[in-house]
Coordinates of C-alpha atoms and ligand atoms in Angstrom, one line a residue:
X1 CA 5.5 -11.9 -27.6
X2 CA 8.4 -10.2 -25.8
X3 CA 7.6 -10.6 -22.1
X4 CA 9.4 -8.9 -19.3
X5 CA 9.6 -10.8 -16.0
X6 CA 10.5 -8.7 -13.0
X7 CA 12.0 -11.0 -10.4
X8 CA 12.4 -13.7 -13.1
X9 CA 15.5 -15.3 -11.4
X10 CA 13.5 -16.2 -8.4
X11 CA 11.6 -19.4 -7.5
X12 CA 8.3 -18.8 -9.3
X13 CA 9.8 -16.5 -12.0
X14 CA 12.4 -19.1 -13.1
X15 CA 9.8 -21.8 -13.6
X16 CA 7.6 -19.3 -15.5
X17 CA 10.6 -18.5 -17.8
X18 CA 10.7 -22.2 -18.8
X19 CA 7.0 -22.3 -19.6
X20 CA 7.1 -19.1 -21.7
X21 CA 10.3 -20.1 -23.6
X22 CA 8.8 -23.5 -24.4
X23 CA 5.8 -21.6 -25.9
X24 CA 8.3 -19.6 -28.2
X25 CA 7.9 -16.4 -26.3
X26 CA 11.0 -14.1 -25.9
X27 CA 11.8 -13.6 -22.3
X28 CA 13.6 -10.6 -20.7
X29 CA 14.3 -10.8 -17.0
X30 CA 15.1 -7.9 -14.7
X31 CA 16.2 -8.9 -11.2
X32 CA 18.5 -7.3 -8.6
X33 CA 19.4 -10.8 -7.3
X34 CA 18.7 -9.8 -3.7
X35 CA 17.0 -13.2 -3.2
X36 CA 18.2 -15.3 -6.1
X37 CA 21.2 -16.3 -8.2
X38 CA 22.1 -15.8 -11.8
X39 CA 22.7 -19.6 -11.9
X40 CA 18.9 -20.0 -12.1
X41 CA 18.8 -18.2 -15.4
X42 CA 21.7 -20.3 -16.8
X43 CA 19.7 -23.5 -15.8
X44 CA 16.6 -22.1 -17.5
X45 CA 18.6 -21.7 -20.6
X46 CA 20.0 -25.2 -20.3
X47 CA 16.5 -26.8 -19.8
X48 CA 15.0 -25.0 -22.7
X49 CA 17.9 -24.5 -25.1
X50 CA 16.8 -20.9 -25.5
X51 CA 18.3 -17.5 -24.5
X52 CA 17.1 -15.2 -21.8
X53 CA 17.9 -11.5 -21.9
X54 CA 19.0 -10.7 -18.4
X55 CA 19.4 -7.3 -16.6
X56 CA 20.7 -7.1 -13.1
X57 CA 18.8 -4.0 -12.0
X58 CA 16.6 -2.8 -9.2
X59 CA 13.0 -1.9 -10.2
X60 CA 13.3 1.3 -8.1
X61 CA 16.0 2.6 -10.4
X62 CA 13.5 4.2 -12.8
X63 CA 16.1 5.4 -15.4
X64 CA 17.6 1.9 -15.5
X65 CA 14.1 0.5 -16.1
X66 CA 13.5 3.0 -18.7
X67 CA 16.6 1.9 -20.6
X68 CA 15.4 -1.7 -20.5
X69 CA 12.1 -0.7 -22.1
X70 CA 13.9 1.5 -24.7
X71 CA 16.1 -1.4 -25.7
X72 CA 13.5 -4.1 -25.9
X73 CA 10.0 -4.0 -27.6
X74 CA 8.2 -5.3 -24.6
X75 CA 4.6 -6.4 -25.1
X76 CA 3.6 -7.5 -21.5
X77 CA 5.1 -7.7 -18.0
X78 CA 4.8 -10.3 -15.3
X79 CA 5.7 -8.6 -12.0
X80 CA 7.2 -11.2 -9.6
X81 CA 9.8 -8.9 -8.0
X82 CA 9.3 -8.3 -4.3
X83 CA 10.3 -9.3 -0.8
X84 CA 8.2 -12.2 0.5
X85 CA 9.1 -13.2 4.1
X86 CA 6.2 -12.6 6.5
X87 CA 8.4 -12.6 9.6
X88 CA 10.9 -10.3 8.1
X89 CA 8.1 -7.9 7.0
X90 CA 7.0 -7.6 10.7
X91 CA 10.6 -6.7 11.7
X92 CA 11.4 -4.4 8.8
X93 CA 8.1 -3.0 7.5
X94 CA 9.7 0.0 5.8
X95 CA 11.9 -2.2 3.7
X96 CA 8.9 -4.2 2.6
X97 CA 6.6 -1.3 1.8
X98 CA 9.6 0.6 0.2
X99 CA 10.7 -2.3 -2.0
X100 CA 7.4 -3.8 -3.0
X101 CA 5.4 -0.6 -3.4
X102 CA 8.1 1.7 -4.8
X103 CA 9.3 -1.0 -7.1
X104 CA 5.7 -1.4 -8.5
X105 CA 5.3 2.4 -8.9
X106 CA 8.6 2.7 -10.7
X107 CA 7.7 -0.2 -13.0
X108 CA 4.2 1.1 -13.8
X109 CA 5.4 4.6 -14.6
X110 CA 8.0 3.3 -17.1
X111 CA 5.4 0.9 -18.6
X112 CA 3.0 3.9 -19.0
X113 CA 5.7 6.0 -20.6
X114 CA 6.3 3.3 -23.1
X115 CA 2.7 2.5 -23.7
X116 CA 3.0 -1.1 -22.3
X117 CA -0.3 -1.7 -20.5
X118 CA -0.6 -5.5 -20.1
X119 CA 0.5 -6.5 -16.6
X120 CA 0.3 -9.7 -14.5
X121 CA 0.9 -9.2 -10.8
X122 CA 2.0 -11.8 -8.2
X123 CA -0.4 -11.3 -5.3
X124 CA -1.0 -13.8 -2.6
X125 CA -3.7 -15.7 -0.7
X126 CA -2.3 -13.9 2.3
X127 CA -4.6 -10.9 1.4
X128 CA -7.5 -13.0 2.7
X129 CA -5.9 -13.2 6.2
X130 CA -7.9 -15.8 8.1
X131 CA -10.7 -16.6 5.7
X132 CA -14.2 -16.9 7.4
X133 CA -15.3 -19.4 4.7
X134 CA -13.2 -22.0 2.9
X135 CA -12.7 -22.5 0.1
X136 CA -12.1 -18.8 -0.3
X137 CA -13.2 -17.3 -3.6
X138 CA -12.1 -13.9 -5.0
X139 CA -15.0 -12.1 -3.4
X140 CA -13.9 -13.1 0.2
X141 CA -13.1 -10.1 2.4
X142 CA -9.5 -9.0 2.2
X143 CA -7.8 -8.3 5.6
X144 CA -4.1 -9.2 5.6
X145 CA -2.5 -9.1 9.1
X146 CA 1.1 -8.5 8.4
X147 CA 3.1 -5.8 6.5
X148 CA 4.0 -8.3 3.7
X149 CA 0.3 -9.1 3.1
X150 CA -0.7 -5.4 3.3
X151 CA 2.0 -4.5 0.7
X152 CA 0.3 -7.0 -1.6
X153 CA -3.1 -5.6 -0.9
X154 CA -2.0 -2.0 -1.3
X155 CA -0.4 -2.9 -4.7
X156 CA -3.7 -4.5 -5.8
X157 CA -5.4 -1.3 -4.9
X158 CA -2.8 0.9 -6.7
X159 CA -3.2 -1.3 -9.8
X160 CA -7.0 -1.1 -9.6
X161 CA -6.8 2.8 -9.5
X162 CA -4.4 2.7 -12.4
X163 CA -6.9 0.7 -14.4
X164 CA -9.7 3.0 -13.5
X165 CA -7.7 6.0 -14.6
X166 CA -7.0 4.5 -18.0
X167 CA -9.2 1.6 -19.1
X168 CA -6.7 0.5 -21.7
X169 CA -4.6 -1.1 -18.9
X170 CA -5.2 -4.9 -18.8
X171 CA -4.1 -6.2 -15.4
X172 CA -4.4 -9.7 -13.9
X173 CA -4.0 -9.9 -10.1
X174 CA -3.1 -13.5 -9.4
X175 CA -3.5 -14.6 -5.8
X176 CA -1.2 -17.6 -5.3
X177 CA -1.9 -20.1 -2.6
X178 CA 1.2 -22.2 -1.4
X179 CA 3.6 -22.8 -4.3
X180 CA 5.8 -25.9 -3.8
X181 CA 7.7 -28.4 -5.9
X182 CA 10.2 -27.8 -8.7
X183 CA 10.7 -28.4 -12.4
X184 CA 10.8 -32.2 -13.0
X185 CA 14.3 -32.0 -14.4
X186 CA 15.5 -31.2 -10.8
X187 CA 17.7 -28.4 -12.3
X188 CA 15.7 -25.4 -10.9
X189 CA 13.8 -25.2 -7.6
X190 CA 13.3 -23.2 -4.5
X191 CA 16.6 -22.1 -2.8
X192 CA 16.0 -20.1 0.4
X193 CA 19.2 -18.4 1.5
X194 CA 18.7 -18.9 5.2
X195 CA 16.8 -21.5 7.3
X196 CA 13.5 -21.9 5.4
X197 CA 10.4 -20.3 6.8
X198 CA 8.1 -22.4 4.7
X199 CA 7.1 -25.9 5.2
X200 CA 8.1 -27.7 2.0
X201 CA 11.7 -26.4 1.7
X202 CA 12.2 -27.1 5.4
X203 CA 11.0 -30.7 5.1
X204 CA 13.2 -31.1 2.0
X205 CA 16.3 -30.0 4.0
X206 CA 15.4 -32.4 6.8
X207 CA 15.1 -35.3 4.3
X208 CA 18.5 -34.4 2.7
X209 CA 20.1 -34.2 6.2
X210 CA 20.9 -30.4 6.2
X211 CA 18.4 -29.9 9.1
X212 CA 17.8 -32.4 11.9
X213 CA 14.1 -32.3 12.5
X214 CA 10.9 -30.4 11.5
X215 CA 9.1 -28.3 14.1
X216 CA 5.4 -28.7 13.5
X217 CA 3.8 -25.5 14.6
X218 CA 0.8 -26.7 16.6
X219 CA -1.4 -29.8 16.6
X220 CA -4.4 -28.2 18.4
X221 CA -6.0 -26.4 15.5
X222 CA -9.6 -27.1 14.5
X223 CA -8.6 -29.4 11.6
X224 CA -8.8 -33.2 11.1
X225 CA -5.4 -33.9 12.6
X226 CA -4.9 -30.7 14.5
X227 CA -2.2 -29.3 12.2
X228 CA -2.5 -26.4 9.8
X229 CA -4.2 -27.0 6.5
X230 CA -3.1 -25.3 3.3
X231 CA -3.6 -25.4 -0.5
X232 CA -0.2 -26.5 -1.9
X233 CA 0.1 -25.9 -5.6
X234 CA 2.9 -27.3 -7.9
X235 CA 5.0 -24.4 -9.1
X236 CA 4.7 -25.7 -12.7
X237 CA 0.9 -25.5 -12.5
X238 CA 1.4 -22.0 -11.2
X239 CA 3.8 -21.1 -14.0
X240 CA 1.2 -22.4 -16.6
X241 CA -1.4 -20.1 -14.9
X242 CA 0.7 -17.1 -15.9
X243 CA 0.7 -18.1 -19.5
X244 CA -3.1 -18.4 -19.4
X245 CA -3.3 -15.0 -17.7
X246 CA -1.2 -13.4 -20.5
X247 CA -3.6 -14.9 -23.0
X248 CA -6.5 -13.5 -21.1
X249 CA -5.0 -10.0 -21.1
X250 CA -4.5 -10.2 -24.9
X251 CA -8.3 -10.3 -25.2
X252 CA -8.5 -6.8 -23.6
X253 CA -9.7 -8.2 -20.4
X254 CA -9.4 -5.1 -18.3
X255 CA -8.8 -5.7 -14.6
X256 CA -9.2 -9.4 -13.5
X257 CA -8.5 -11.2 -10.2
X258 CA -7.9 -15.0 -9.9
X259 CA -7.1 -17.4 -7.2
X260 CA -4.4 -19.9 -8.3
X261 CA -4.7 -22.9 -6.0
X262 CA -5.9 -26.5 -6.3
X263 CA -9.0 -26.2 -4.2
X264 CA -7.8 -28.9 -1.9
X265 CA -6.3 -28.6 1.6
X266 CA -3.6 -30.8 3.1
X267 CA -2.4 -30.8 6.7
X268 CA 1.3 -30.5 7.8
X269 CA 1.3 -34.1 8.8
X270 CA -0.2 -35.2 5.5
X271 CA 2.6 -33.3 3.7
X272 CA 5.3 -34.9 5.9
X273 CA 3.8 -38.4 5.0
X274 CA 3.7 -37.5 1.3
X275 CA 7.4 -36.3 1.4
X276 CA 8.5 -39.4 3.2
X277 CA 6.8 -41.6 0.5
X278 CA 8.4 -39.6 -2.3
X279 CA 11.9 -39.5 -0.9
X280 CA 12.1 -42.8 1.0
X281 CA 13.8 -40.8 3.8
X282 CA 12.7 -40.4 7.4
X283 CA 11.4 -37.0 8.3
X284 CA 11.8 -36.6 12.1
X285 CA 9.5 -34.0 13.6
X286 CA 8.3 -32.7 16.9
X287 CA 5.2 -30.8 17.8
X288 CA 5.9 -27.3 19.1
X289 CA 3.7 -24.3 19.9
X290 CA 1.7 -22.4 17.2
X291 CA 3.6 -19.9 15.1
X292 CA 2.2 -16.4 15.7
X293 CA 0.1 -15.2 12.8
X294 CA -0.7 -18.6 11.4
X295 CA -4.3 -19.6 10.5
X296 CA -5.9 -23.0 10.9
X297 CA -7.1 -23.5 7.4
X298 CA -6.7 -21.7 4.1
X299 CA -7.6 -23.1 0.7
X300 CA -8.8 -21.8 -2.6
X301 CA -11.9 -21.9 -4.6
X302 CA -10.1 -21.8 -8.0
X303 CA -13.2 -22.2 -10.2
X304 CA -13.1 -18.6 -11.6
X305 CA -9.7 -19.3 -13.1
X306 CA -11.1 -22.6 -14.4
X307 CA -13.9 -20.9 -16.2
X308 CA -12.2 -17.8 -17.4
X309 CA -8.6 -18.9 -18.0
X310 CA -9.3 -22.5 -18.8
X311 CA -6.7 -23.3 -16.2
X312 CA -6.8 -26.0 -13.5
X313 CA -3.9 -27.3 -11.4
X314 CA -3.2 -30.8 -12.6
X315 CA -0.4 -32.0 -10.4
X316 CA -1.1 -33.7 -7.0
X317 CA 0.9 -33.7 -3.7
X318 CA 2.8 -36.9 -4.6
X319 CA 4.2 -35.2 -7.8
X320 CA 4.9 -32.0 -5.8
X321 CA 6.9 -33.9 -3.3
X322 CA 8.7 -36.1 -5.9
X323 CA 9.8 -33.0 -7.8
X324 CA 10.8 -31.1 -4.7
X325 CA 12.9 -34.1 -3.7
X326 CA 14.5 -34.4 -7.1
X327 CA 15.6 -30.8 -6.9
X328 CA 16.8 -31.1 -3.3
X329 CA 18.6 -34.4 -3.8
X330 CA 20.3 -33.3 -7.0
X331 CA 21.3 -29.9 -5.4
X332 CA 21.8 -30.5 -1.7
X333 CA 23.4 -27.1 -1.4
X334 CA 20.9 -25.3 -3.6
X335 CA 22.4 -23.2 -6.5
X336 CA 25.3 -22.2 -4.2
X337 CA 27.5 -25.3 -4.2
X338 CA 26.8 -26.3 -7.8
X339 CA 26.8 -22.9 -9.4
Ligands
NAD401 P1 11.7 -15.0 -4.9 O1 12.2 -14.3 -3.7 O2 12.3 -16.3 -5.2 O3 11.6 -14.2 -6.2 C1 11.5 -12.7 -6.1 C2 12.6 -12.2 -7.0 O4 12.5 -10.7 -7.0 C3 14.0 -12.5 -6.5 O5 14.8 -13.0 -7.5 C4 14.6 -11.1 -6.0 O6 16.0 -11.1 -6.2 C5 13.8 -10.1 -6.9 N1 13.6 -8.8 -6.4 C6 13.1 -8.4 -5.2 N2 13.1 -7.1 -5.1 C7 13.5 -6.6 -6.3 C8 13.7 -5.3 -6.8 N3 13.4 -4.2 -6.0 N4 14.2 -5.1 -8.0 C9 14.5 -6.2 -8.8 N5 14.4 -7.5 -8.3 C10 13.9 -7.7 -7.1 O7 10.1 -15.2 -4.6 P2 9.0 -16.2 -5.3 O8 8.6 -17.2 -4.3 O9 9.5 -16.5 -6.6 O10 7.8 -15.1 -5.4 C11 7.6 -14.3 -6.5 C12 6.4 -13.4 -6.2 O11 5.3 -14.2 -5.8 C13 6.7 -12.4 -5.0 O12 6.2 -11.2 -5.3 C14 6.0 -13.1 -3.9 O13 5.6 -12.1 -2.9 C15 4.8 -13.7 -4.5 N6 4.2 -14.8 -3.8 C16 5.1 -15.9 -3.4 C17 4.5 -16.9 -2.7 C18 5.4 -18.1 -2.2 O14 5.0 -18.7 -1.2 N7 6.6 -18.3 -2.8 C19 3.2 -17.0 -2.3 C20 2.4 -15.9 -2.8 C21 2.9 -14.9 -3.5
UFG402 N1 4.8 -25.1 9.2 C1 5.3 -25.9 10.2 N2 6.7 -25.9 10.3 C2 7.5 -25.1 9.6 C3 6.9 -24.3 8.6 C4 5.6 -24.3 8.5 O1 4.6 -26.6 10.9 O2 8.7 -25.2 9.8 C5 3.3 -25.1 9.0 C6 2.6 -23.8 9.3 O3 2.3 -23.6 10.6 C7 1.4 -23.8 8.3 C8 1.9 -24.7 7.2 O4 3.1 -25.4 7.7 O5 0.4 -24.5 9.0 C9 2.4 -23.9 5.9 O6 3.3 -22.9 6.3 P1 4.2 -22.1 5.3 O7 5.1 -21.2 6.0 O8 4.8 -23.0 4.3 O9 3.1 -21.3 4.5 P2 2.0 -20.2 4.9 O10 0.7 -20.7 4.5 O11 2.2 -19.8 6.3 O12 2.4 -18.9 4.0 C10 2.8 -19.0 2.7 C11 3.8 -17.9 2.4 C12 3.1 -16.6 2.3 C13 2.0 -16.6 1.3 C14 1.0 -17.7 1.7 C15 0.0 -17.8 0.7 O13 4.8 -17.9 3.3 O14 4.0 -15.6 1.9 O15 1.7 -19.0 1.8 O16 -1.1 -18.6 1.1 F1 1.4 -15.5 1.3

């Protein structure tokens, strides 16, 4: 198949490129590189020995998107492109709604015009907000409490309306839990441009000596060790989930929603210990106050994806940390210094 990946130069998109190319799919990437580097695409090509067709373009430029669809016989789209920082979305809600929602509207209008109606969308566990019951399954109430999360929920609703208006659309809404780790080659990985907001890239930069210590945001949660518990999922497992979702759409699935998580929760301190084991490096940390907007515990019930996609996350936290460390230690400056 010819598969278009929006945001395919980013963290999850680049790993998904590798999985798709290894299954002999043709991959076309459109990315405006606002949060990624072209070097990631070069590395994907080096890992797989295959070519990626790349367009530096903004999804909101509808004529530009139309030209991409005219020049490539696209069969399906995986839509990763979007802004993803929770804190930034609180400070700049218009940018987040504008980019994430208008980008999706532009993409879908071009897809409709070209009769391409198979779409996988990157949603997020953040749509559950603070789940009343864990593990959260797909029927849990959705009530995100920041603009980023609301942009994901609004897009889920727009795509649901689109499917209802024309039942020939097949759409998979994938709610990712906490993606971490890297391709085991260490050649591609997560490369945040500023000081990382997320736990795993922050720990990795402490281990490699780029940051001096980790701030642990609160040890007074109602969890076994008092620190926040999350469902960390290896990015290669997540990437494989996209392949399974595409296979599902090809059966004329209609609209489907799946949690992509492991079903297991680990605390911040458990992740610190696992990273220390994997890297052999000290990870100094100090306990500070809670981060506004954080929840105590969030992990998935991934059994629907298990049943309907035949997909289960296979890699555990030791492998997640080992691969994150491989990437970080081979590329201490991310793509920047080595590109
Ligand atoms: P990322 O920032 O690494 O990748 C997103 C890519 O989209 C970037 O390469 C960026 O340059 C591109 N992009 C953004 N706006 C664009 C636009 N208007 N036109 C063209 N390209 C644009 O992020 P990621 O971690 O790979 O996440 C991929 C998707 O998964 C995002 O939609 C994100 O919201 C979602 N998600 C991520 C996580 C996570 O923790 N990483 C969790 C849940 C959901
Ligand atoms: N944490 C720290 N110190 C840090 C960073 C994080 O203690 O420097 C803690 C947090 O308090 C939380 C845990 O580590 O308990 C995980 O935090 P992350 O920022 O890595 O992840 P979140 O669960 O807060 O959110 C992430 C993404 C969201 C996405 C969500 C999906 O940032 O975009 O996962 O579940 F929606």
